[in-house]
XYZ file of C-alpha atoms in Angstrom:
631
model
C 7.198 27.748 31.587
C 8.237 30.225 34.011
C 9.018 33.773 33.555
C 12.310 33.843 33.129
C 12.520 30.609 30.867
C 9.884 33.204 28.775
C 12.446 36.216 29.043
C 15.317 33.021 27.748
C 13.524 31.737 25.511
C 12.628 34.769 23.806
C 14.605 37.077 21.569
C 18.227 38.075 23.369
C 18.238 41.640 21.294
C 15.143 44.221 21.421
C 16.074 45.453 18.160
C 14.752 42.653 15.328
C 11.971 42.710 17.795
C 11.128 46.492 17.530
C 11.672 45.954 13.929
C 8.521 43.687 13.532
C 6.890 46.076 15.572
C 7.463 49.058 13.848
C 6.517 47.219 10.797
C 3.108 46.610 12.065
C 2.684 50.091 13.464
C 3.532 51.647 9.707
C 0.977 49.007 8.439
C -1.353 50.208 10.953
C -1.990 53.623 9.682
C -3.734 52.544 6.142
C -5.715 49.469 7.976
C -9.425 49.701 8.020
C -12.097 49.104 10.740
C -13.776 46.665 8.702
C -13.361 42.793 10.047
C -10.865 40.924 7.776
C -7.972 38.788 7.569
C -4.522 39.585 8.133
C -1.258 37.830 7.024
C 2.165 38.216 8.854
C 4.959 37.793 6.416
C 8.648 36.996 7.219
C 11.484 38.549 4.749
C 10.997 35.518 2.161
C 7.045 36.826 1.837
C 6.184 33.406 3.141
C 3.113 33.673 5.728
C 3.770 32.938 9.576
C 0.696 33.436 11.022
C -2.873 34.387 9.439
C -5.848 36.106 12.077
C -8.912 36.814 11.611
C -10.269 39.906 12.867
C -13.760 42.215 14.047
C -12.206 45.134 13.645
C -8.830 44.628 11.315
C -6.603 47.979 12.698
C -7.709 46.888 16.627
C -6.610 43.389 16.314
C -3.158 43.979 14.831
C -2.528 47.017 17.154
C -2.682 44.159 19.882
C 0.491 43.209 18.583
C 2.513 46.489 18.903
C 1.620 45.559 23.037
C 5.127 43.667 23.396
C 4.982 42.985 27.164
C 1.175 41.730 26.603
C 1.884 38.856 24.312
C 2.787 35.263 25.030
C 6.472 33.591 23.751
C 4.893 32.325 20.546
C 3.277 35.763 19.161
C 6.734 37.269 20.564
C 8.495 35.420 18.175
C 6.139 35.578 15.554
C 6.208 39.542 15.888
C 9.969 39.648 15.811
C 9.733 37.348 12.170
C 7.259 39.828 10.679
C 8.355 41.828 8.039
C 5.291 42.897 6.136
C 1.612 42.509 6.592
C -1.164 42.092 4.360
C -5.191 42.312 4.933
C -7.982 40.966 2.947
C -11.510 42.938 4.007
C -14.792 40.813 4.404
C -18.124 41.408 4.479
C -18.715 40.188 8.134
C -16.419 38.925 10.961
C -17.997 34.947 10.069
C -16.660 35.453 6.538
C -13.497 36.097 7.723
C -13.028 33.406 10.324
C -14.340 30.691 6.896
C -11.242 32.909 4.861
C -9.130 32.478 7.603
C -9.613 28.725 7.669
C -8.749 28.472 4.087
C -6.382 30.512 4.192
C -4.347 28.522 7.248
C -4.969 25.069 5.145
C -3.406 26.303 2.186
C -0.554 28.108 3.523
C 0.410 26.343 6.864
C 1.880 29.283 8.980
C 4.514 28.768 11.176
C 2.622 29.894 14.278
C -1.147 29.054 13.431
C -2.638 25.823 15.146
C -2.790 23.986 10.987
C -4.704 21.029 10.729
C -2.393 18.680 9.017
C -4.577 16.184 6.977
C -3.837 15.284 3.162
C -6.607 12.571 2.711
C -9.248 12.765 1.329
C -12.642 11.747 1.994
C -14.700 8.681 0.402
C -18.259 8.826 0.018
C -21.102 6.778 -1.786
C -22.138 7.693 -4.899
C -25.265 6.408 -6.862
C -25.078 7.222 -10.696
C -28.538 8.682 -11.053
C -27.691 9.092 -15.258
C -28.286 5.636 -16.002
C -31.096 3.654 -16.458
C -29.814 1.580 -13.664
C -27.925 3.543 -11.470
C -24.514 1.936 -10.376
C -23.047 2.406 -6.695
C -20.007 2.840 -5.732
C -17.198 4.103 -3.331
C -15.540 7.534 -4.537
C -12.806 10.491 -3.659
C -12.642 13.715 -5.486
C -14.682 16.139 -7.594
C -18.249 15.829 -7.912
C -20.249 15.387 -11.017
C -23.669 15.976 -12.383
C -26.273 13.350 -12.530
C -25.311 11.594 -9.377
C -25.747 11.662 -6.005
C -23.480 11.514 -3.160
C -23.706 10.214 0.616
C -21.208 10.685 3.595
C -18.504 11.047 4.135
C -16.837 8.431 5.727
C -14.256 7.993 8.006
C -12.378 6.051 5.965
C -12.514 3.376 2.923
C -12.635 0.490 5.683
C -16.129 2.114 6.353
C -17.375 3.212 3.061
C -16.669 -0.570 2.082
C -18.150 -1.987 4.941
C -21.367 0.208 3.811
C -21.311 -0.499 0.377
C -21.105 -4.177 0.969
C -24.202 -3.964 3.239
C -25.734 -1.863 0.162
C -24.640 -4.890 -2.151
C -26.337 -7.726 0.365
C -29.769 -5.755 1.436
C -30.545 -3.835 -1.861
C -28.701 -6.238 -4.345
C -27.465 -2.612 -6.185
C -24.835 -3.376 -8.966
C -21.067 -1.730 -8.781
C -19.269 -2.174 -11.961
C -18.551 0.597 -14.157
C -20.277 1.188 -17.086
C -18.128 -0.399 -19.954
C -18.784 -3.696 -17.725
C -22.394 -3.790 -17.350
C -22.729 -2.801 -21.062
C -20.653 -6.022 -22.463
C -21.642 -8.455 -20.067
C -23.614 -11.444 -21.582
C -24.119 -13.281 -18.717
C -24.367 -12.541 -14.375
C -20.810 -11.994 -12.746
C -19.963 -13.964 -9.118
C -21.590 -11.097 -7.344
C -25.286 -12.118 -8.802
C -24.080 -15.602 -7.845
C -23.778 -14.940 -4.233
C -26.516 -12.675 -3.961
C -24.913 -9.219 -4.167
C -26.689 -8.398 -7.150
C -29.936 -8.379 -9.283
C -27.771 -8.595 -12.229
C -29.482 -5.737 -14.166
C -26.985 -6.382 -16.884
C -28.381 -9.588 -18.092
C -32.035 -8.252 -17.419
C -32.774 -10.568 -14.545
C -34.423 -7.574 -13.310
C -37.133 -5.083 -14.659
C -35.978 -1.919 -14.772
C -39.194 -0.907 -12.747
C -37.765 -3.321 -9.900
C -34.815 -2.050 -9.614
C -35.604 1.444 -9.358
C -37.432 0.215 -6.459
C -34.269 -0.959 -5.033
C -32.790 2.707 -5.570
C -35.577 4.073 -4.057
C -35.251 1.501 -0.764
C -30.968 2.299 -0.899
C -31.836 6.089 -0.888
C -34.315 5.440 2.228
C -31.818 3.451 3.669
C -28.769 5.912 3.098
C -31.269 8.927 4.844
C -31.969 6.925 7.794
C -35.335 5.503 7.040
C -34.148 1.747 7.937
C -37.762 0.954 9.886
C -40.068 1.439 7.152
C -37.916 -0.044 4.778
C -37.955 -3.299 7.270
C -41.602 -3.379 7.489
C -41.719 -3.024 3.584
C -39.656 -6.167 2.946
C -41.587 -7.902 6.134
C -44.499 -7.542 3.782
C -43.283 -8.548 0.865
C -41.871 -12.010 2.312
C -45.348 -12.765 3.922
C -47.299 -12.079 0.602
C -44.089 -14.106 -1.376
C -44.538 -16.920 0.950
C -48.553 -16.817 0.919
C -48.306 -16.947 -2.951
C -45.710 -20.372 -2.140
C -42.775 -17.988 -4.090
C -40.503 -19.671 -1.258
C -37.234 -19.079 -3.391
C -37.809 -15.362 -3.516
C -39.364 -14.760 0.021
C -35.804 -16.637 1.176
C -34.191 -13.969 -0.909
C -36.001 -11.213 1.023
C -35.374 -13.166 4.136
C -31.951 -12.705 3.856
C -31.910 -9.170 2.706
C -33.624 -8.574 5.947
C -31.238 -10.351 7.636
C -28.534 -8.081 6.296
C -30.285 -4.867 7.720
C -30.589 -6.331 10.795
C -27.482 -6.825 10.726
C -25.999 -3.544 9.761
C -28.257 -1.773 12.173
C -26.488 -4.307 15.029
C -23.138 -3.539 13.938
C -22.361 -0.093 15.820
C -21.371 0.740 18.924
C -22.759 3.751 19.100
C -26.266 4.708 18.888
C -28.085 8.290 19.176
C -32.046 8.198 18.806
C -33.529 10.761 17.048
C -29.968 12.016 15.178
C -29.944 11.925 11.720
C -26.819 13.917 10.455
C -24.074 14.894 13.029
C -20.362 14.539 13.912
C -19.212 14.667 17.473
C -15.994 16.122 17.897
C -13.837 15.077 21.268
C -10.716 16.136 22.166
C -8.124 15.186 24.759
C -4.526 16.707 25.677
C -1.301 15.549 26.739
C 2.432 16.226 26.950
C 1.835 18.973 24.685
C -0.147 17.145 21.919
C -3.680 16.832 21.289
C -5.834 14.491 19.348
C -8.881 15.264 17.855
C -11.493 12.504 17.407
C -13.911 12.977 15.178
C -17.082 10.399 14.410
C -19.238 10.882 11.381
C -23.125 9.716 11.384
C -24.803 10.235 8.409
C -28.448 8.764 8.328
C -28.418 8.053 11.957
C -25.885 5.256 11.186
C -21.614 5.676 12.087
C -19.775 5.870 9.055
C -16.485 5.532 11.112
C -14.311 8.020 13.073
C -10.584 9.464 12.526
C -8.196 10.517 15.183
C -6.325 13.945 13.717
C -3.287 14.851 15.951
C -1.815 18.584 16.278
C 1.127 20.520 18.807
C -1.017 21.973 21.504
C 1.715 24.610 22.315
C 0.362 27.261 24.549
C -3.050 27.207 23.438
C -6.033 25.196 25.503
C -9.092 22.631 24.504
C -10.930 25.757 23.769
C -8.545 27.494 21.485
C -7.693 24.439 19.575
C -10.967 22.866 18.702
C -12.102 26.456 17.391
C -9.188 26.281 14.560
C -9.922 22.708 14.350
C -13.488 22.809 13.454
C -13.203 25.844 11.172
C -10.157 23.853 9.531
C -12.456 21.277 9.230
C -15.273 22.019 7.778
C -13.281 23.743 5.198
C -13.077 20.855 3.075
C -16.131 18.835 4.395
C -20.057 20.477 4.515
C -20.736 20.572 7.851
C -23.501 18.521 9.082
C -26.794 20.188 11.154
C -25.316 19.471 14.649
C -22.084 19.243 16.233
C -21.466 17.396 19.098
C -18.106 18.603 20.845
C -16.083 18.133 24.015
C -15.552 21.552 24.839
C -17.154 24.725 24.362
C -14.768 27.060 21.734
C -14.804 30.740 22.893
C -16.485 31.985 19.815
C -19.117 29.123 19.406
C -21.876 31.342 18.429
C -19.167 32.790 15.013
C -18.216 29.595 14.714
C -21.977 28.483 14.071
C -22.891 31.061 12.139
C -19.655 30.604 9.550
C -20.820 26.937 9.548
C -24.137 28.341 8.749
C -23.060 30.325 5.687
C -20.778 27.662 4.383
C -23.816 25.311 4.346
C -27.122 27.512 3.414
C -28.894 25.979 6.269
C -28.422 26.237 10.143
C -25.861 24.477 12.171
C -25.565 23.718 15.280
C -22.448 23.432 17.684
C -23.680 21.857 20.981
C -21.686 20.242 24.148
C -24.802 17.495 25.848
C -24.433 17.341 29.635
C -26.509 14.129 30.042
C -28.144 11.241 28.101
C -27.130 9.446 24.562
C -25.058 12.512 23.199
C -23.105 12.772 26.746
C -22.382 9.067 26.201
C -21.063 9.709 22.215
C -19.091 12.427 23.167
C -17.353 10.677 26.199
C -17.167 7.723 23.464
C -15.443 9.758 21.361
C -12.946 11.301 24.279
C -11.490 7.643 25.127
C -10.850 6.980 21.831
C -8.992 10.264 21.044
C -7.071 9.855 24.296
C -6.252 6.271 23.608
C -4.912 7.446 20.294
C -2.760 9.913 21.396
C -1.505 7.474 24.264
C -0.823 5.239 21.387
C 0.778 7.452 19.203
C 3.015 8.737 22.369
C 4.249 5.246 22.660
C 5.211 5.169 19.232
C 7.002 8.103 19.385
C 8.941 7.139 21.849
C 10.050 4.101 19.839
C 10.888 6.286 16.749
C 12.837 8.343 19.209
C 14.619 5.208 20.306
C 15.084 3.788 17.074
C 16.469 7.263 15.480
C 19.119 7.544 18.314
C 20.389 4.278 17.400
C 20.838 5.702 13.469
C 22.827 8.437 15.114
C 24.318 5.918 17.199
C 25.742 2.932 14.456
C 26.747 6.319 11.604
C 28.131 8.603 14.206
C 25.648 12.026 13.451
C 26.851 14.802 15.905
C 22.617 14.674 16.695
C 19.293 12.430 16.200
C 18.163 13.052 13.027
C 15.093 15.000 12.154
C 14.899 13.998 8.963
C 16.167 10.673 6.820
C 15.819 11.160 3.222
C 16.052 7.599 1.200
C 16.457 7.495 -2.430
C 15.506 4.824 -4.971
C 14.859 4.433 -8.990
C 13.238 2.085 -11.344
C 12.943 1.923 -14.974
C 12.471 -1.025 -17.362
C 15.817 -1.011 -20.156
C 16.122 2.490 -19.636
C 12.332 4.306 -20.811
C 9.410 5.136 -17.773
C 12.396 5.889 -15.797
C 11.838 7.552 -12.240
C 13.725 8.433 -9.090
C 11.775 9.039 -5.755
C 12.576 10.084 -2.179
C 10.967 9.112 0.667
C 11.236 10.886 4.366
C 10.977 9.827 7.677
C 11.182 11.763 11.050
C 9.902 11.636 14.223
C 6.591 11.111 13.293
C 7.536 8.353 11.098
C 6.552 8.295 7.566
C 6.594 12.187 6.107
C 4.212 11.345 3.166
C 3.571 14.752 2.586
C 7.280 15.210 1.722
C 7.808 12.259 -0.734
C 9.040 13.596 -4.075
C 8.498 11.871 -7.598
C 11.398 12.932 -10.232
C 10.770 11.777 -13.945
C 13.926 11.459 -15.307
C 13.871 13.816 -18.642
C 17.498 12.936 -20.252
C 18.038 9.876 -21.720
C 19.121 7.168 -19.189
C 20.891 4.244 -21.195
C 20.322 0.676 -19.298
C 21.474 0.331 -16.144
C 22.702 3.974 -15.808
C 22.021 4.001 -12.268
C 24.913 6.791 -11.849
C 23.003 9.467 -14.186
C 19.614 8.806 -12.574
C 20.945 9.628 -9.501
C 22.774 13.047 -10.868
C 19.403 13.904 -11.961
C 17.684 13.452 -9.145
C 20.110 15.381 -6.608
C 20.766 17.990 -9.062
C 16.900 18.671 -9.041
C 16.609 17.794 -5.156
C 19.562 20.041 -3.914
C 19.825 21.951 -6.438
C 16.394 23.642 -5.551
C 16.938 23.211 -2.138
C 20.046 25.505 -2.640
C 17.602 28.024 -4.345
C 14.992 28.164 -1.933
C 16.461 27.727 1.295
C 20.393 28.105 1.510
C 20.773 28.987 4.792
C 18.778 25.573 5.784
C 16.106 27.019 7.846
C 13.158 25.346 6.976
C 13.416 22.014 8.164
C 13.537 20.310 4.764
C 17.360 19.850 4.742
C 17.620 15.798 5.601
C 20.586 15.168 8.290
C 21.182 11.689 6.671
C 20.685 10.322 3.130
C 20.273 6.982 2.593
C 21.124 5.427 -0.529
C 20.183 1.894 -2.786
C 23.835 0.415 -3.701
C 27.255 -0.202 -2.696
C 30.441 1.578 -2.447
C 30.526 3.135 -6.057
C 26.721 4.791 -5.824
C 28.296 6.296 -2.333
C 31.350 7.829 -4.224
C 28.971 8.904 -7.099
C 26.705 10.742 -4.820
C 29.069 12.499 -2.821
C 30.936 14.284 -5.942
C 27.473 14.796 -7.186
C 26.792 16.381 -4.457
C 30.288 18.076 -3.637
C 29.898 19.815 -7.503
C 27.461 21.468 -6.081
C 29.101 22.492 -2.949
C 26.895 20.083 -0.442
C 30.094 18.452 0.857
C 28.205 18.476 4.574
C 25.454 15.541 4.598
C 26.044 12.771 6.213
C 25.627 9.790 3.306
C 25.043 6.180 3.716
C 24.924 3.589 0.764
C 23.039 0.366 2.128
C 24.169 -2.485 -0.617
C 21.671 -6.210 -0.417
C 23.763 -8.713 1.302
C 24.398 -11.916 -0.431
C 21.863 -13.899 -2.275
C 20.133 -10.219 -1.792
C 19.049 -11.419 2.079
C 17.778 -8.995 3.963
C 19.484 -9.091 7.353
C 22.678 -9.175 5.348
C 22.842 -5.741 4.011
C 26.571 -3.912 3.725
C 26.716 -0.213 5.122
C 28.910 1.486 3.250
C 30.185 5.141 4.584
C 33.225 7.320 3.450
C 36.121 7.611 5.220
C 34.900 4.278 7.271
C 35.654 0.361 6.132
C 31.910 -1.267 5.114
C 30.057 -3.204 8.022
C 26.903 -5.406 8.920
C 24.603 -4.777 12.130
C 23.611 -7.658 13.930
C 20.496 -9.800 12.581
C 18.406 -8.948 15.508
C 19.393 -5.384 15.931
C 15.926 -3.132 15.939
C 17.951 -0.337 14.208
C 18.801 -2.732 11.072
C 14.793 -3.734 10.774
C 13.842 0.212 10.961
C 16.711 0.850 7.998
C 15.007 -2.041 6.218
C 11.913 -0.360 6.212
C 13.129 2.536 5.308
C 14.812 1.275 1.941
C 11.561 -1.400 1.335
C 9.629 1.931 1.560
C 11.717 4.282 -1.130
C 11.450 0.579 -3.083
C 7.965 0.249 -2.907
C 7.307 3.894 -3.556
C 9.546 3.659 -6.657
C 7.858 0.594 -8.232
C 4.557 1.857 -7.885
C 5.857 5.191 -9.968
C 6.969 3.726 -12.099
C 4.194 0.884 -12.516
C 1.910 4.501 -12.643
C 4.009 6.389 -15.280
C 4.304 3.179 -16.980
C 0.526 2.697 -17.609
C -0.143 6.492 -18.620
C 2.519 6.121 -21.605
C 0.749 2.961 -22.463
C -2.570 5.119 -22.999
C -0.828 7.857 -24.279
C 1.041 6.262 -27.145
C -2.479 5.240 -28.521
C -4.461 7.984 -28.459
C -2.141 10.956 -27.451
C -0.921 10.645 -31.027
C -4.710 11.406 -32.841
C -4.705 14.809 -34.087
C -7.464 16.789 -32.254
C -8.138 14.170 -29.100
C -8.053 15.851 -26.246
C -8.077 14.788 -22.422
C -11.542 15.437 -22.321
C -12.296 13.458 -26.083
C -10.204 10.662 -24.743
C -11.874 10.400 -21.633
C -14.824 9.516 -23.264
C -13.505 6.959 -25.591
C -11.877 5.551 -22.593
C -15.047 4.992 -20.638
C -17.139 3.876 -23.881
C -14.878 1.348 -25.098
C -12.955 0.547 -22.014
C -9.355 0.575 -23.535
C -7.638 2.066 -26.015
C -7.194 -1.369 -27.560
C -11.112 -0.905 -27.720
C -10.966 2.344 -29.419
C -8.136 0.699 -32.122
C -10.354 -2.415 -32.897
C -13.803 -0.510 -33.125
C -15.580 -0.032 -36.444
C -16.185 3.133 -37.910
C -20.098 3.170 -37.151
C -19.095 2.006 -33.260
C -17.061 5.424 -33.104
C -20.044 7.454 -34.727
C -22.453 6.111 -32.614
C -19.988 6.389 -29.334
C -21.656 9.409 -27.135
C -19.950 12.721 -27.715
C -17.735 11.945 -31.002
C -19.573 12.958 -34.244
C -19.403 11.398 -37.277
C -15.672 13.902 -38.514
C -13.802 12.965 -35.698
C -15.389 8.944 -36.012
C -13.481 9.363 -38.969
C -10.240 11.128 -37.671
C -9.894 8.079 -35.585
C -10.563 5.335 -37.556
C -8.101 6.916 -39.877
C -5.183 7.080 -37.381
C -5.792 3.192 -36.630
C -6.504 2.197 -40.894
C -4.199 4.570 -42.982
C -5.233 3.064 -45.770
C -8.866 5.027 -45.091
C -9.570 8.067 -46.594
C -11.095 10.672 -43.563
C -13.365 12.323 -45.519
């Protein structure tokens, strides 16, 4: 951008400029020289950018220098209308605050890593005579032990499943293994020692934990010879059936070791981190290897803006490792200005050293280049794309007439069964596609007779607009959609627009998309006001992406409701003991598997059930048999 498109683009008036500015320069006067973190507010108190800082009153007195500062920090400085500061011990405790701090709150003008998923990992329940494994996402829990993480739960399956074959490990929960009376299809086809039917000692199979562990750390050669050994002295002894057995376990680590394409000697735990611009976007590409094996890679894409490799992939790997312990090396792409703070953050968030390195030559030169094709091969992939939502959203504004392309497509849908687990949802769609992050669940709470589509849908726009209204009036944020897409014909479209018109929204563009005959799809009726219903052709791209749009809200409704339908089942039968608790019923759950379980069970099952006691055996078996006395 040139000078003068800066001078354009930036604020016309000095004034709400030198306001900022004089609000940092009264702030200024109580700062501290201490390093820190600093938060510029706008007038709503909602952050727009968060620093990290050395010295705290030297680093925001940067921003006072007008002329110095580049469009984005312009802008940012002419938002600000109050400042806070959070002291640290050290300037690396302030850059792992800072991390957290931009995750949580996503400022406007911060480089945010925008990644809602969660990681799977392996976990082997240690707490059980014989330890289950098993894919998991979440919180962590005593008496278990957990390995990754992995890229993603293509991966962590792929690894489990090689578990299953080499190390014959079981995987159901509990409540299975402790009714089964005879081996399950997985024993069958050799993905298990079946521990449940003891077809196993239990000094065997803690041998297998003890070779899945090995395994899992990256000890795959001695566990090789160890089974080579074992088949020789099985086949010596003429046990042919079981050294086939180990032949084929074998078989399956060869296999897993032959299954990635990449391969670093000598590494045990490390990610390599590669990143690659264009047309102002970046991708991030990110492989995990835990054990010296790959447990996948994921691309993560964020606006470049004005910022460079360097500047990017230091938020990026602070954001990073914010929710993930960082591993003891780092491979990356490009060197980050502050490496050696960035390292010894890592360092503090893990209790051990770690390392951030960029290789110039040999097998960690080859991962990271690895690792830059495939993050520029994403982003050239996900330019494409783009460019076909781009396409596909000027031919929305195209067939309903919007004075723009749309940012934003809100589509609303509701299920219930008869009236009870109602729910309304709304899904969103942009430019990026899919905005998960922005779907919205709305559990209807007044009572919604059968087939009282109408007062669902009051409910849910009251609640939608309603706090929209609240929260952002003068539509600012982004969040206002500029079209609404509704399930139904003409009379949902009339209902929603005096819903909506009560509440003084008379401005959105609304669309009612009613099934076409024999509910084809290809057939649908568009249905707008002021304008006589039509049909797009059955070819026309724009009519599959509206398709998708509603199958979406559909699908996303369904599975509410399928969810909130499920949790009323449980809760009806135990929510309704006096003194059960979510913690109480937890562990009835996972004893006796259902609540059915916990209605049919006798009174001395419930006393001898872990962590119920003998009064509250009683409380239960009580609710379920009125006719016994509790005490």
């Amino acid at each position: 951008m040139s000078q003068a498109e800066s001078d354009q683009a930036a604020p016309a008036a000095d004034a709400p400029v030198m306001e900022g500015v004089r609000v940092i320069e009264a702030a200024l006067a109580t700062l501290p020289h201490a390093p820190g973190v600093y938060r510029m507010l706008d007038a709503r108190g909602d952050a727009l950018y968060v620093g990290k800082a050395r010295a705290l009153r030297r680093r925001v007195h940067a921003y006072t220098q007008i002329a110095r500062l580049p469009e984005r920090l312009r802008r940012m400085v002419h938002e600000t209308r109050s400042l806070e500061v959070i002291t640290t011990a050290s300037e690396a405790e302030a850059l792992l605050l800072e991390a957290n701090l931009i995750k949580r709150l996503r400022p406007r003008y911060n480089i945010v890593l925008r990644d809602d998923k969660s990681y799977p990992w392996l976990v082997l329940t240690e707490d059980h005579p014989y330890p289950q494994i098993t894919k998991h996402r979440g919180g962590r829990r005593k008496g278990a032990s957990y390995w990754g993480p992995f890229a993603s739960a293509w991966a962590v399956n792929q690894t489990l499943t090689a578990l299953q074959r080499v190390f014959l490990l079981r995987s159901c929960r509990d409540t299975v293994f402790d009714t089964r009376s005879r081996p399950c299809l997985l024993f069958q086809i050799r993905r298990c020692s079946a521990p449940c039917v003891d077809r196993i000692s239990r000094e065997d199979y803690a041998g297998l934990v003890q070779q899945a562990k090995q395994f899992l750390s990256g000890e795959t050669p001695s566990i090789q010879r160890e089974l080579a050994k074992e088949m020789e002295a099985a086949a010596e002894a003429l046990e042919f059936e079981r050294a086939a057995a180990i032949r084929d376990r074998i078989r399956g680590l060869t296999h897993v070791q032959g299954r990635d394409r990449i391969n670093m000697e000598g590494i045990g735990d490390a990610d390599v981190v590669a990143l690659h611009q264009m047309a102002g976007q970046t991708c991030v590409q990110v492989f995990f290897f835990r054990g010296g094996r790959n447990n996948g890679n994921r691309p993560y894409f964020l606006s470049k803006g004005e910022q460079g490799p360097e500047e990017v992939l230091e938020a990026f790997l602070t954001q990073l490792y914010d929710d993930l312990p960082p591993p003891p090396l780092v491979l990356l792409s490009h060197e980050p200005a502050e490496q050696a703070l960035i390292a010894e953050a890592l360092s503090i968030k893990a209790g051990r050293k770690v390392e951030l390195h960029r290789p110039q030559r040999g097998d960690k030169r080859a991962a990271v280049e690895h690792a830059a094709t495939n993050a520029r091969e994403a982003l050239e992939r996900k330019l494409a794309e783009g460019t076909a939502q781009e396409a596909l959203l000027q031919g929305v504004a195209r067939v309903f007439d919007l004075p723009a392309t749309p940012e934003r497509i809100e589509v609303y849908d509701n299920s219930h069964i008869q009236g009870s687990n109602a729910y309304g949802v709304m899904v969103a769609a942009g430019p990026s596609g899919f905005l998960k992050q922005a779907y919205r669940k709305f559990s209807i709470r007044g009572p919604v007779a059968p087939g009282d589509d109408f007062g669902m849908m009051r409910e849910v726009f009251e609640r939608r607009f309603g706090r929209a209204l609240k929260e952002d009036p003068g539509r600012e944020s982004g969040t206002w959609p500029d079209l609404v897409l509704i399930d139904g014909g003409l009379g949902q479209l009339n209902a929603a627009r005096e819903i909506l018109a009560e509440m003084g929204v008379d401005d959105l563009p609304l669309v009612a998309v009613a099934k076409g005959p024999d509910r084809d799809a290809g057939r649908e009726w568009f249905h707008r006001t002021g304008h006589p219903p039509f049909q797009l052709p059955p070819r026309d791209p724009v009519l599959y992406y509206l398709q998708r749009l509603r199958d979406e809200a559909h699908r996303f409704a369904i599975t509410t409701h399928r969810a909130g339908r499920s949790k009323s089942l449980v809760r009806s039968e135990l929510d309704e003991i006096p003194g059960v608790g979510t913690a109480l019923k937890r562990k009835l759950l996972n004893h006796f598997g259902s609540a059915r379980g916990v209605r049919n069970a006798a009174l001395a099952d419930l006393e001898n059930a872990p962590g119920i006691g003998p009064s509250v055996a009683r409380r239960i078996y009580g609710h379920f048999h009125p006719g016994m006395a509790e005490g």
